[in-house]
Amino acid sequence: MEVKLTKKEMLKNWALTYSSETAYNYERLQALGQANAMVPVIRKLYPDDKERQVKELKKYFVFYNTEPSFIGTMIPGVAAAMEEQRANGAEDITDETINSLRTGLMGPIAGIGDTVSQGIVYPILAGIACSLAIDGSYVGPIFFEIAYKACLIGFGWNMYRLGYQKGKSFILTMLREGTIARLTEIFSMIGLMVVGCMTASRVNVEIPLILDIKGVELNVQEQVINALMPGLVPLGITMLVYWLVRKKVNINLIILIIFVLGITLAYLGVLGVPKG
C-alpha cells in the first residue's frame, strides 16, 4: 500500500525547520534541528516500525548548514519527497543519496538565501521601520516585525512546496544551468543598491564650516560640497570604513573610533548633525 505525506506532515516539517538555528553545536551546526524537523515525516512513512524510524532519522545527524528560513526550506522539501519515494519502494534512493543531495545544495542555497533575507528583505524593511521610528511613530517596530515575518513565512512555505513538488531534478537543473548563480548575482546587485541608498539617507553628517571671504559668507557644506555632489560626505565616511574593513581592522575598534570621533568632533563644533 502506497504511503503519502499529507499537508499536515508537510506543514509540521516546514515549521520545524525554523528550529534549525535554536540547536546549534560546533560539530554538526544545524543537524539536530533538521533531524527534529524530519520527525513528523518519518513517523508518517513508517508508523508501526520504531526501529526503522530511528534508523531513518540517524542519517540527518550529519553536518548541515545553510540559510534555513527563506530559500533553504527548499532542501527539507526535497528530502521529504525523497523519503516518501523511498518508503514506497524506490531502491535507488539511499541514505547516501539523500545526504549527498542535501550537502550539495546547502552551499548554493545558502548563497542565494542569505542574499535575499539579509541583503534585500531585511535592509529594506528595516530602513522603512527606522524612518518611521525616527519620525516618532511607534508603528516602525510593529511594521518591521509583521512585514518581516510575513515575508519569512511566505518565502519559506512556497520554497518548501517547490522543493517537495519539483524534487531534486528541478534544483539540479537550476544548478546545472547556472540559474542559482545568476539569481544570486541579481539579488546581490539589488542589495548593494539598497545599501547605497541607505548610506546617502542614514549617514547624516555635515560640515558646519562657514568661510568669510571679504564680507561674504560661504557655507562649505551647502555651497561647495553639496553643489559638487550631494551626499559626498556620507559616501566618503562609508568608503573609509569599508577600506578599514578591507584592511582587516577589528570591527569593534572601527565602531569605537566612530563613536569617539563623532562625539568629540560634534562637541567641538567641527562636525554637525543636520537638523529637521
PDB file of C-alpha atoms in Angstrom:
ATOM      1  CA  MET A   1       0.000   0.000   0.000  1.00  0.00           C
ATOM      2  CA  GLU A   2       1.398   3.374  -1.055  1.00  0.00           C
ATOM      3  CA  VAL A   3       2.008   5.836   1.771  1.00  0.00           C
ATOM      4  CA  LYS A   4       1.587   9.527   1.051  1.00  0.00           C
ATOM      5  CA  LEU A   5       2.553  12.583   3.057  1.00  0.00           C
ATOM      6  CA  THR A   6      -0.384  14.848   3.803  1.00  0.00           C
ATOM      7  CA  LYS A   7      -0.340  18.612   4.110  1.00  0.00           C
ATOM      8  CA  LYS A   8      -0.347  18.181   7.888  1.00  0.00           C
ATOM      9  CA  GLU A   9       3.037  16.420   7.913  1.00  0.00           C
ATOM     10  CA  MET A  10       4.469  18.834   5.374  1.00  0.00           C
ATOM     11  CA  LEU A  11       3.370  21.844   7.420  1.00  0.00           C
ATOM     12  CA  LYS A  12       4.953  20.337  10.538  1.00  0.00           C
ATOM     13  CA  ASN A  13       8.151  19.544   8.663  1.00  0.00           C
ATOM     14  CA  TRP A  14       8.345  23.077   7.260  1.00  0.00           C
ATOM     15  CA  ALA A  15       7.511  24.775  10.569  1.00  0.00           C
ATOM     16  CA  LEU A  16      10.084  22.739  12.476  1.00  0.00           C
ATOM     17  CA  THR A  17      12.864  23.722  10.043  1.00  0.00           C
ATOM     18  CA  TYR A  18      12.888  27.039  11.912  1.00  0.00           C
ATOM     19  CA  SER A  19      14.274  25.171  14.912  1.00  0.00           C
ATOM     20  CA  SER A  20      17.498  24.634  12.955  1.00  0.00           C
ATOM     21  CA  GLU A  21      19.111  27.714  14.472  1.00  0.00           C
ATOM     22  CA  THR A  22      17.976  27.015  18.038  1.00  0.00           C
ATOM     23  CA  ALA A  23      20.054  23.876  18.486  1.00  0.00           C
ATOM     24  CA  TYR A  24      23.453  24.756  17.060  1.00  0.00           C
ATOM     25  CA  ASN A  25      26.577  22.865  18.008  1.00  0.00           C
ATOM     26  CA  TYR A  26      30.084  23.332  16.624  1.00  0.00           C
ATOM     27  CA  GLU A  27      30.345  19.743  15.401  1.00  0.00           C
ATOM     28  CA  ARG A  28      27.204  19.495  13.266  1.00  0.00           C
ATOM     29  CA  LEU A  29      25.720  23.046  13.321  1.00  0.00           C
ATOM     30  CA  GLN A  30      22.041  22.709  12.225  1.00  0.00           C
ATOM     31  CA  ALA A  31      21.891  18.897  12.147  1.00  0.00           C
ATOM     32  CA  LEU A  32      19.924  18.437  15.378  1.00  0.00           C
ATOM     33  CA  GLY A  33      17.241  20.921  14.316  1.00  0.00           C
ATOM     34  CA  GLN A  34      16.969  19.327  10.869  1.00  0.00           C
ATOM     35  CA  ALA A  35      16.615  15.848  12.371  1.00  0.00           C
ATOM     36  CA  ASN A  36      13.894  17.177  14.654  1.00  0.00           C
ATOM     37  CA  ALA A  37      12.101  18.684  11.647  1.00  0.00           C
ATOM     38  CA  MET A  38      12.034  15.315   9.869  1.00  0.00           C
ATOM     39  CA  VAL A  39      10.329  13.503  12.778  1.00  0.00           C
ATOM     40  CA  PRO A  40       6.728  14.070  11.515  1.00  0.00           C
ATOM     41  CA  VAL A  41       7.708  12.855   8.035  1.00  0.00           C
ATOM     42  CA  ILE A  42       9.458   9.682   9.220  1.00  0.00           C
ATOM     43  CA  ARG A  43       6.652   8.839  11.675  1.00  0.00           C
ATOM     44  CA  LYS A  44       4.094   9.122   8.891  1.00  0.00           C
ATOM     45  CA  LEU A  45       6.090   6.990   6.461  1.00  0.00           C
ATOM     46  CA  TYR A  46       6.933   4.234   8.987  1.00  0.00           C
ATOM     47  CA  PRO A  47       4.089   4.419  11.539  1.00  0.00           C
ATOM     48  CA  ASP A  48       4.482   0.962  13.095  1.00  0.00           C
ATOM     49  CA  ASP A  49       8.232   0.462  12.893  1.00  0.00           C
ATOM     50  CA  LYS A  50      10.069   2.311  15.682  1.00  0.00           C
ATOM     51  CA  GLU A  51      13.422   0.788  14.801  1.00  0.00           C
ATOM     52  CA  ARG A  52      13.085   1.943  11.186  1.00  0.00           C
ATOM     53  CA  GLN A  53      12.123   5.426  12.369  1.00  0.00           C
ATOM     54  CA  VAL A  54      15.295   5.633  14.460  1.00  0.00           C
ATOM     55  CA  LYS A  55      17.401   4.319  11.576  1.00  0.00           C
ATOM     56  CA  GLU A  56      15.980   6.830   9.089  1.00  0.00           C
ATOM     57  CA  LEU A  57      16.409   9.791  11.458  1.00  0.00           C
ATOM     58  CA  LYS A  58      20.027   8.921  12.217  1.00  0.00           C
ATOM     59  CA  LYS A  59      21.157   9.906   8.734  1.00  0.00           C
ATOM     60  CA  TYR A  60      20.198  13.519   9.471  1.00  0.00           C
ATOM     61  CA  PHE A  61      22.761  13.747  12.291  1.00  0.00           C
ATOM     62  CA  VAL A  62      25.477  14.807   9.883  1.00  0.00           C
ATOM     63  CA  PHE A  63      26.995  18.244   9.404  1.00  0.00           C
ATOM     64  CA  TYR A  64      24.457  20.597   7.869  1.00  0.00           C
ATOM     65  CA  ASN A  65      24.477  24.354   7.495  1.00  0.00           C
ATOM     66  CA  THR A  66      22.522  26.611   5.162  1.00  0.00           C
ATOM     67  CA  GLU A  67      20.113  29.544   5.184  1.00  0.00           C
ATOM     68  CA  PRO A  68      17.149  27.765   6.783  1.00  0.00           C
ATOM     69  CA  SER A  69      14.260  30.237   6.656  1.00  0.00           C
ATOM     70  CA  PHE A  70      13.678  31.832   3.240  1.00  0.00           C
ATOM     71  CA  ILE A  71      15.099  29.743   0.390  1.00  0.00           C
ATOM     72  CA  GLY A  72      16.689  26.990   2.485  1.00  0.00           C
ATOM     73  CA  THR A  73      13.327  25.377   3.240  1.00  0.00           C
ATOM     74  CA  MET A  74      13.521  24.013  -0.294  1.00  0.00           C
ATOM     75  CA  ILE A  75      16.043  21.378   0.832  1.00  0.00           C
ATOM     76  CA  PRO A  76      13.802  19.762   3.513  1.00  0.00           C
ATOM     77  CA  GLY A  77      11.046  19.776   0.886  1.00  0.00           C
ATOM     78  CA  VAL A  78      13.238  17.773  -1.478  1.00  0.00           C
ATOM     79  CA  ALA A  79      14.309  15.459   1.358  1.00  0.00           C
ATOM     80  CA  ALA A  80      10.663  14.825   2.304  1.00  0.00           C
ATOM     81  CA  ALA A  81       9.826  13.945  -1.306  1.00  0.00           C
ATOM     82  CA  MET A  82      12.782  11.551  -1.498  1.00  0.00           C
ATOM     83  CA  GLU A  83      11.847   9.927   1.814  1.00  0.00           C
ATOM     84  CA  GLU A  84       8.323   9.416   0.507  1.00  0.00           C
ATOM     85  CA  GLN A  85       9.597   7.782  -2.691  1.00  0.00           C
ATOM     86  CA  ARG A  86      11.981   5.607  -0.693  1.00  0.00           C
ATOM     87  CA  ALA A  87       9.200   4.421   1.654  1.00  0.00           C
ATOM     88  CA  ASN A  88       7.214   3.429  -1.434  1.00  0.00           C
ATOM     89  CA  GLY A  89       9.971   1.211  -2.808  1.00  0.00           C
ATOM     90  CA  ALA A  90      12.392   3.466  -4.702  1.00  0.00           C
ATOM     91  CA  GLU A  91      15.520   1.346  -4.256  1.00  0.00           C
ATOM     92  CA  ASP A  92      17.845   3.849  -5.958  1.00  0.00           C
ATOM     93  CA  ILE A  93      17.304   6.363  -3.118  1.00  0.00           C
ATOM     94  CA  THR A  94      19.729   5.501  -0.313  1.00  0.00           C
ATOM     95  CA  ASP A  95      20.916   7.306   2.806  1.00  0.00           C
ATOM     96  CA  GLU A  96      23.961   8.463   0.863  1.00  0.00           C
ATOM     97  CA  THR A  97      21.781   9.752  -1.981  1.00  0.00           C
ATOM     98  CA  ILE A  98      19.697  11.925   0.332  1.00  0.00           C
ATOM     99  CA  ASN A  99      22.638  13.286   2.297  1.00  0.00           C
ATOM    100  CA  SER A 100      24.733  13.871  -0.818  1.00  0.00           C
ATOM    101  CA  LEU A 101      21.955  15.958  -2.309  1.00  0.00           C
ATOM    102  CA  ARG A 102      21.452  17.914   0.922  1.00  0.00           C
ATOM    103  CA  THR A 103      25.191  18.549   1.229  1.00  0.00           C
ATOM    104  CA  GLY A 104      25.474  19.578  -2.409  1.00  0.00           C
ATOM    105  CA  LEU A 105      22.573  22.013  -2.197  1.00  0.00           C
ATOM    106  CA  MET A 106      23.259  23.660   1.151  1.00  0.00           C
ATOM    107  CA  GLY A 107      26.093  25.873  -0.152  1.00  0.00           C
ATOM    108  CA  PRO A 108      24.393  27.353  -3.260  1.00  0.00           C
ATOM    109  CA  ILE A 109      21.065  27.689  -1.430  1.00  0.00           C
ATOM    110  CA  ALA A 110      22.798  29.480   1.453  1.00  0.00           C
ATOM    111  CA  GLY A 111      24.298  31.968  -1.005  1.00  0.00           C
ATOM    112  CA  ILE A 112      21.005  32.996  -2.540  1.00  0.00           C
ATOM    113  CA  GLY A 113      19.033  32.667   0.711  1.00  0.00           C
ATOM    114  CA  ASP A 114      21.345  34.925   2.717  1.00  0.00           C
ATOM    115  CA  THR A 115      21.355  37.449  -0.117  1.00  0.00           C
ATOM    116  CA  VAL A 116      17.560  37.583  -0.233  1.00  0.00           C
ATOM    117  CA  SER A 117      16.966  37.638   3.525  1.00  0.00           C
ATOM    118  CA  GLN A 118      19.916  39.654   4.852  1.00  0.00           C
ATOM    119  CA  GLY A 119      20.823  41.653   1.752  1.00  0.00           C
ATOM    120  CA  ILE A 120      17.412  42.693   0.458  1.00  0.00           C
ATOM    121  CA  VAL A 121      14.365  41.987   2.635  1.00  0.00           C
ATOM    122  CA  TYR A 122      15.918  42.865   5.998  1.00  0.00           C
ATOM    123  CA  PRO A 123      17.581  46.183   4.943  1.00  0.00           C
ATOM    124  CA  ILE A 124      14.538  47.413   3.011  1.00  0.00           C
ATOM    125  CA  LEU A 125      12.055  46.686   5.789  1.00  0.00           C
ATOM    126  CA  ALA A 126      14.464  47.900   8.484  1.00  0.00           C
ATOM    127  CA  GLY A 127      15.027  51.125   6.530  1.00  0.00           C
ATOM    128  CA  ILE A 128      11.290  51.791   6.344  1.00  0.00           C
ATOM    129  CA  ALA A 129      10.828  50.913  10.019  1.00  0.00           C
ATOM    130  CA  CYS A 130      13.747  53.136  11.098  1.00  0.00           C
ATOM    131  CA  SER A 131      12.339  56.049   9.102  1.00  0.00           C
ATOM    132  CA  LEU A 132       9.008  55.684  10.869  1.00  0.00           C
ATOM    133  CA  ALA A 133      10.693  55.355  14.263  1.00  0.00           C
ATOM    134  CA  ILE A 134      12.914  58.401  13.694  1.00  0.00           C
ATOM    135  CA  ASP A 135       9.801  60.415  12.882  1.00  0.00           C
ATOM    136  CA  GLY A 136       8.447  59.417  16.293  1.00  0.00           C
ATOM    137  CA  SER A 137       5.974  56.772  15.159  1.00  0.00           C
ATOM    138  CA  TYR A 138       5.583  53.609  17.223  1.00  0.00           C
ATOM    139  CA  VAL A 139       4.382  51.873  14.054  1.00  0.00           C
ATOM    140  CA  GLY A 140       8.001  51.375  12.911  1.00  0.00           C
ATOM    141  CA  PRO A 141       8.996  48.332  15.009  1.00  0.00           C
ATOM    142  CA  ILE A 142       5.494  46.840  14.731  1.00  0.00           C
ATOM    143  CA  PHE A 143       5.594  47.204  10.948  1.00  0.00           C
ATOM    144  CA  PHE A 144       9.033  45.559  10.784  1.00  0.00           C
ATOM    145  CA  GLU A 145       8.036  42.544  12.870  1.00  0.00           C
ATOM    146  CA  ILE A 146       4.820  41.915  10.959  1.00  0.00           C
ATOM    147  CA  ALA A 147       6.253  42.549   7.481  1.00  0.00           C
ATOM    148  CA  TYR A 148       9.425  40.532   8.062  1.00  0.00           C
ATOM    149  CA  LYS A 149       7.530  37.564   9.494  1.00  0.00           C
ATOM    150  CA  ALA A 150       5.073  37.717   6.578  1.00  0.00           C
ATOM    151  CA  CYS A 151       7.951  37.593   4.069  1.00  0.00           C
ATOM    152  CA  LEU A 152       9.640  34.823   6.038  1.00  0.00           C
ATOM    153  CA  ILE A 153       6.523  32.659   6.138  1.00  0.00           C
ATOM    154  CA  GLY A 154       5.555  33.409   2.537  1.00  0.00           C
ATOM    155  CA  PHE A 155       9.001  32.649   1.109  1.00  0.00           C
ATOM    156  CA  GLY A 156       9.603  29.687   3.417  1.00  0.00           C
ATOM    157  CA  TRP A 157       6.386  27.768   2.753  1.00  0.00           C
ATOM    158  CA  ASN A 158       6.397  28.334  -1.012  1.00  0.00           C
ATOM    159  CA  MET A 159      10.044  27.303  -1.334  1.00  0.00           C
ATOM    160  CA  TYR A 160       9.312  24.175   0.725  1.00  0.00           C
ATOM    161  CA  ARG A 161       6.386  23.277  -1.541  1.00  0.00           C
ATOM    162  CA  LEU A 162       8.522  23.922  -4.617  1.00  0.00           C
ATOM    163  CA  GLY A 163      11.194  21.572  -3.306  1.00  0.00           C
ATOM    164  CA  TYR A 164       8.649  18.865  -2.493  1.00  0.00           C
ATOM    165  CA  GLN A 165       6.683  19.132  -5.741  1.00  0.00           C
ATOM    166  CA  LYS A 166       9.550  19.562  -8.209  1.00  0.00           C
ATOM    167  CA  GLY A 167      12.035  17.367  -6.371  1.00  0.00           C
ATOM    168  CA  LYS A 168      15.744  17.010  -6.896  1.00  0.00           C
ATOM    169  CA  SER A 169      15.604  17.122 -10.718  1.00  0.00           C
ATOM    170  CA  PHE A 170      14.336  20.727 -10.768  1.00  0.00           C
ATOM    171  CA  ILE A 171      17.022  22.037  -8.389  1.00  0.00           C
ATOM    172  CA  LEU A 172      19.803  20.092 -10.087  1.00  0.00           C
ATOM    173  CA  THR A 173      18.690  21.563 -13.418  1.00  0.00           C
ATOM    174  CA  MET A 174      18.865  25.057 -11.908  1.00  0.00           C
ATOM    175  CA  LEU A 175      22.393  24.361 -10.667  1.00  0.00           C
ATOM    176  CA  ARG A 176      23.492  22.866 -13.968  1.00  0.00           C
ATOM    177  CA  GLU A 177      22.190  25.810 -16.000  1.00  0.00           C
ATOM    178  CA  GLY A 178      23.642  28.381 -13.615  1.00  0.00           C
ATOM    179  CA  THR A 179      20.227  29.813 -12.707  1.00  0.00           C
ATOM    180  CA  ILE A 180      21.008  30.000  -8.990  1.00  0.00           C
ATOM    181  CA  ALA A 181      24.322  31.755  -9.687  1.00  0.00           C
ATOM    182  CA  ARG A 182      22.567  34.348 -11.870  1.00  0.00           C
ATOM    183  CA  LEU A 183      19.819  34.900  -9.300  1.00  0.00           C
ATOM    184  CA  THR A 184      22.438  35.342  -6.565  1.00  0.00           C
ATOM    185  CA  GLU A 185      24.225  37.964  -8.665  1.00  0.00           C
ATOM    186  CA  ILE A 186      20.973  39.829  -9.369  1.00  0.00           C
ATOM    187  CA  PHE A 187      19.930  39.819  -5.707  1.00  0.00           C
ATOM    188  CA  SER A 188      23.425  40.966  -4.703  1.00  0.00           C
ATOM    189  CA  MET A 189      23.177  43.948  -7.058  1.00  0.00           C
ATOM    190  CA  ILE A 190      19.759  44.883  -5.661  1.00  0.00           C
ATOM    191  CA  GLY A 191      21.085  44.555  -2.126  1.00  0.00           C
ATOM    192  CA  LEU A 192      24.037  46.837  -2.903  1.00  0.00           C
ATOM    193  CA  MET A 193      21.659  49.423  -4.394  1.00  0.00           C
ATOM    194  CA  VAL A 194      19.572  49.345  -1.214  1.00  0.00           C
ATOM    195  CA  VAL A 195      22.664  49.710   0.982  1.00  0.00           C
ATOM    196  CA  GLY A 196      23.849  52.597  -1.195  1.00  0.00           C
ATOM    197  CA  CYS A 197      20.532  54.411  -0.783  1.00  0.00           C
ATOM    198  CA  MET A 198      20.613  53.853   2.967  1.00  0.00           C
ATOM    199  CA  THR A 199      24.160  55.236   3.088  1.00  0.00           C
ATOM    200  CA  ALA A 200      23.069  58.504   1.486  1.00  0.00           C
ATOM    201  CA  SER A 201      19.968  58.861   3.653  1.00  0.00           C
ATOM    202  CA  ARG A 202      21.135  57.495   7.025  1.00  0.00           C
ATOM    203  CA  VAL A 203      24.749  58.692   7.374  1.00  0.00           C
ATOM    204  CA  ASN A 204      23.652  62.184   8.378  1.00  0.00           C
ATOM    205  CA  VAL A 205      26.840  64.198   8.841  1.00  0.00           C
ATOM    206  CA  GLU A 206      27.544  67.703   7.637  1.00  0.00           C
ATOM    207  CA  ILE A 207      30.458  70.113   7.966  1.00  0.00           C
ATOM    208  CA  PRO A 208      29.197  73.375   9.566  1.00  0.00           C
ATOM    209  CA  LEU A 209      32.128  75.374   8.237  1.00  0.00           C
ATOM    210  CA  ILE A 210      31.311  78.904   7.065  1.00  0.00           C
ATOM    211  CA  LEU A 211      34.079  80.987   5.488  1.00  0.00           C
ATOM    212  CA  ASP A 212      34.041  84.770   5.493  1.00  0.00           C
ATOM    213  CA  ILE A 213      35.521  85.970   2.218  1.00  0.00           C
ATOM    214  CA  LYS A 214      35.660  89.760   2.160  1.00  0.00           C
ATOM    215  CA  GLY A 215      32.392  90.048   3.994  1.00  0.00           C
ATOM    216  CA  VAL A 216      30.673  87.319   2.003  1.00  0.00           C
ATOM    217  CA  GLU A 217      29.786  84.148   3.873  1.00  0.00           C
ATOM    218  CA  LEU A 218      30.447  80.839   2.120  1.00  0.00           C
ATOM    219  CA  ASN A 219      28.742  77.750   3.551  1.00  0.00           C
ATOM    220  CA  VAL A 220      31.182  74.947   2.676  1.00  0.00           C
ATOM    221  CA  GLN A 221      28.594  72.171   3.094  1.00  0.00           C
ATOM    222  CA  GLU A 222      25.735  73.742   1.152  1.00  0.00           C
ATOM    223  CA  GLN A 223      27.507  75.873  -1.434  1.00  0.00           C
ATOM    224  CA  VAL A 224      30.594  73.773  -2.160  1.00  0.00           C
ATOM    225  CA  ILE A 225      30.239  70.116  -1.230  1.00  0.00           C
ATOM    226  CA  ASN A 226      26.511  69.702  -1.976  1.00  0.00           C
ATOM    227  CA  ALA A 227      26.882  71.763  -5.151  1.00  0.00           C
ATOM    228  CA  LEU A 228      29.543  69.361  -6.400  1.00  0.00           C
ATOM    229  CA  MET A 229      27.913  66.140  -5.217  1.00  0.00           C
ATOM    230  CA  PRO A 230      25.101  65.802  -2.648  1.00  0.00           C
ATOM    231  CA  GLY A 231      25.927  63.030  -0.209  1.00  0.00           C
ATOM    232  CA  LEU A 232      29.673  63.278  -0.779  1.00  0.00           C
ATOM    233  CA  VAL A 233      30.461  63.374   2.959  1.00  0.00           C
ATOM    234  CA  PRO A 234      28.387  60.245   3.815  1.00  0.00           C
ATOM    235  CA  LEU A 235      29.945  58.477   0.827  1.00  0.00           C
ATOM    236  CA  GLY A 236      33.445  59.422   1.945  1.00  0.00           C
ATOM    237  CA  ILE A 237      32.837  58.203   5.502  1.00  0.00           C
ATOM    238  CA  THR A 238      31.314  54.948   4.255  1.00  0.00           C
ATOM    239  CA  MET A 239      34.195  54.276   1.863  1.00  0.00           C
ATOM    240  CA  LEU A 240      36.706  54.993   4.647  1.00  0.00           C
ATOM    241  CA  VAL A 241      35.001  52.447   6.910  1.00  0.00           C
ATOM    242  CA  TYR A 242      34.886  49.973   4.013  1.00  0.00           C
ATOM    243  CA  TRP A 243      38.625  50.487   3.430  1.00  0.00           C
ATOM    244  CA  LEU A 244      39.331  49.817   7.108  1.00  0.00           C
ATOM    245  CA  VAL A 245      37.262  46.617   6.957  1.00  0.00           C
ATOM    246  CA  ARG A 246      39.164  45.506   3.846  1.00  0.00           C
ATOM    247  CA  LYS A 247      42.398  46.135   5.721  1.00  0.00           C
ATOM    248  CA  LYS A 248      41.100  43.696   8.361  1.00  0.00           C
ATOM    249  CA  VAL A 249      40.939  46.296  11.108  1.00  0.00           C
ATOM    250  CA  ASN A 250      38.958  44.927  14.059  1.00  0.00           C
ATOM    251  CA  ILE A 251      35.249  45.767  13.624  1.00  0.00           C
ATOM    252  CA  ASN A 252      34.809  46.664  17.302  1.00  0.00           C
ATOM    253  CA  LEU A 253      37.750  49.060  17.034  1.00  0.00           C
ATOM    254  CA  ILE A 254      36.188  50.731  13.980  1.00  0.00           C
ATOM    255  CA  ILE A 255      32.889  51.187  15.854  1.00  0.00           C
ATOM    256  CA  LEU A 256      34.751  52.617  18.857  1.00  0.00           C
ATOM    257  CA  ILE A 257      36.665  55.072  16.643  1.00  0.00           C
ATOM    258  CA  ILE A 258      33.420  56.235  15.014  1.00  0.00           C
ATOM    259  CA  PHE A 259      31.799  56.794  18.408  1.00  0.00           C
ATOM    260  CA  VAL A 260      34.770  58.674  19.853  1.00  0.00           C
ATOM    261  CA  LEU A 261      35.401  60.845  16.777  1.00  0.00           C
ATOM    262  CA  GLY A 262      31.709  61.550  16.263  1.00  0.00           C
ATOM    263  CA  ILE A 263      31.076  62.656  19.844  1.00  0.00           C
ATOM    264  CA  THR A 264      34.337  64.602  20.122  1.00  0.00           C
ATOM    265  CA  LEU A 265      34.066  66.469  16.807  1.00  0.00           C
ATOM    266  CA  ALA A 266      30.376  67.235  17.356  1.00  0.00           C
ATOM    267  CA  TYR A 267      31.192  68.626  20.815  1.00  0.00           C
ATOM    268  CA  LEU A 268      33.959  70.802  19.346  1.00  0.00           C
ATOM    269  CA  GLY A 269      31.641  72.026  16.623  1.00  0.00           C
ATOM    270  CA  VAL A 270      33.774  70.634  13.795  1.00  0.00           C
ATOM    271  CA  LEU A 271      31.050  68.264  12.645  1.00  0.00           C
ATOM    272  CA  GLY A 272      27.340  68.758  12.892  1.00  0.00           C
ATOM    273  CA  VAL A 273      24.246  66.640  12.540  1.00  0.00           C
ATOM    274  CA  PRO A 274      21.593  68.032  10.157  1.00  0.00           C
ATOM    275  CA  LYS A 275      18.508  69.370  11.822  1.00  0.00           C
ATOM    276  CA  GLY A 276      14.957  68.664  10.809  1.00  0.00           C
TER     277      GLY A 276
END
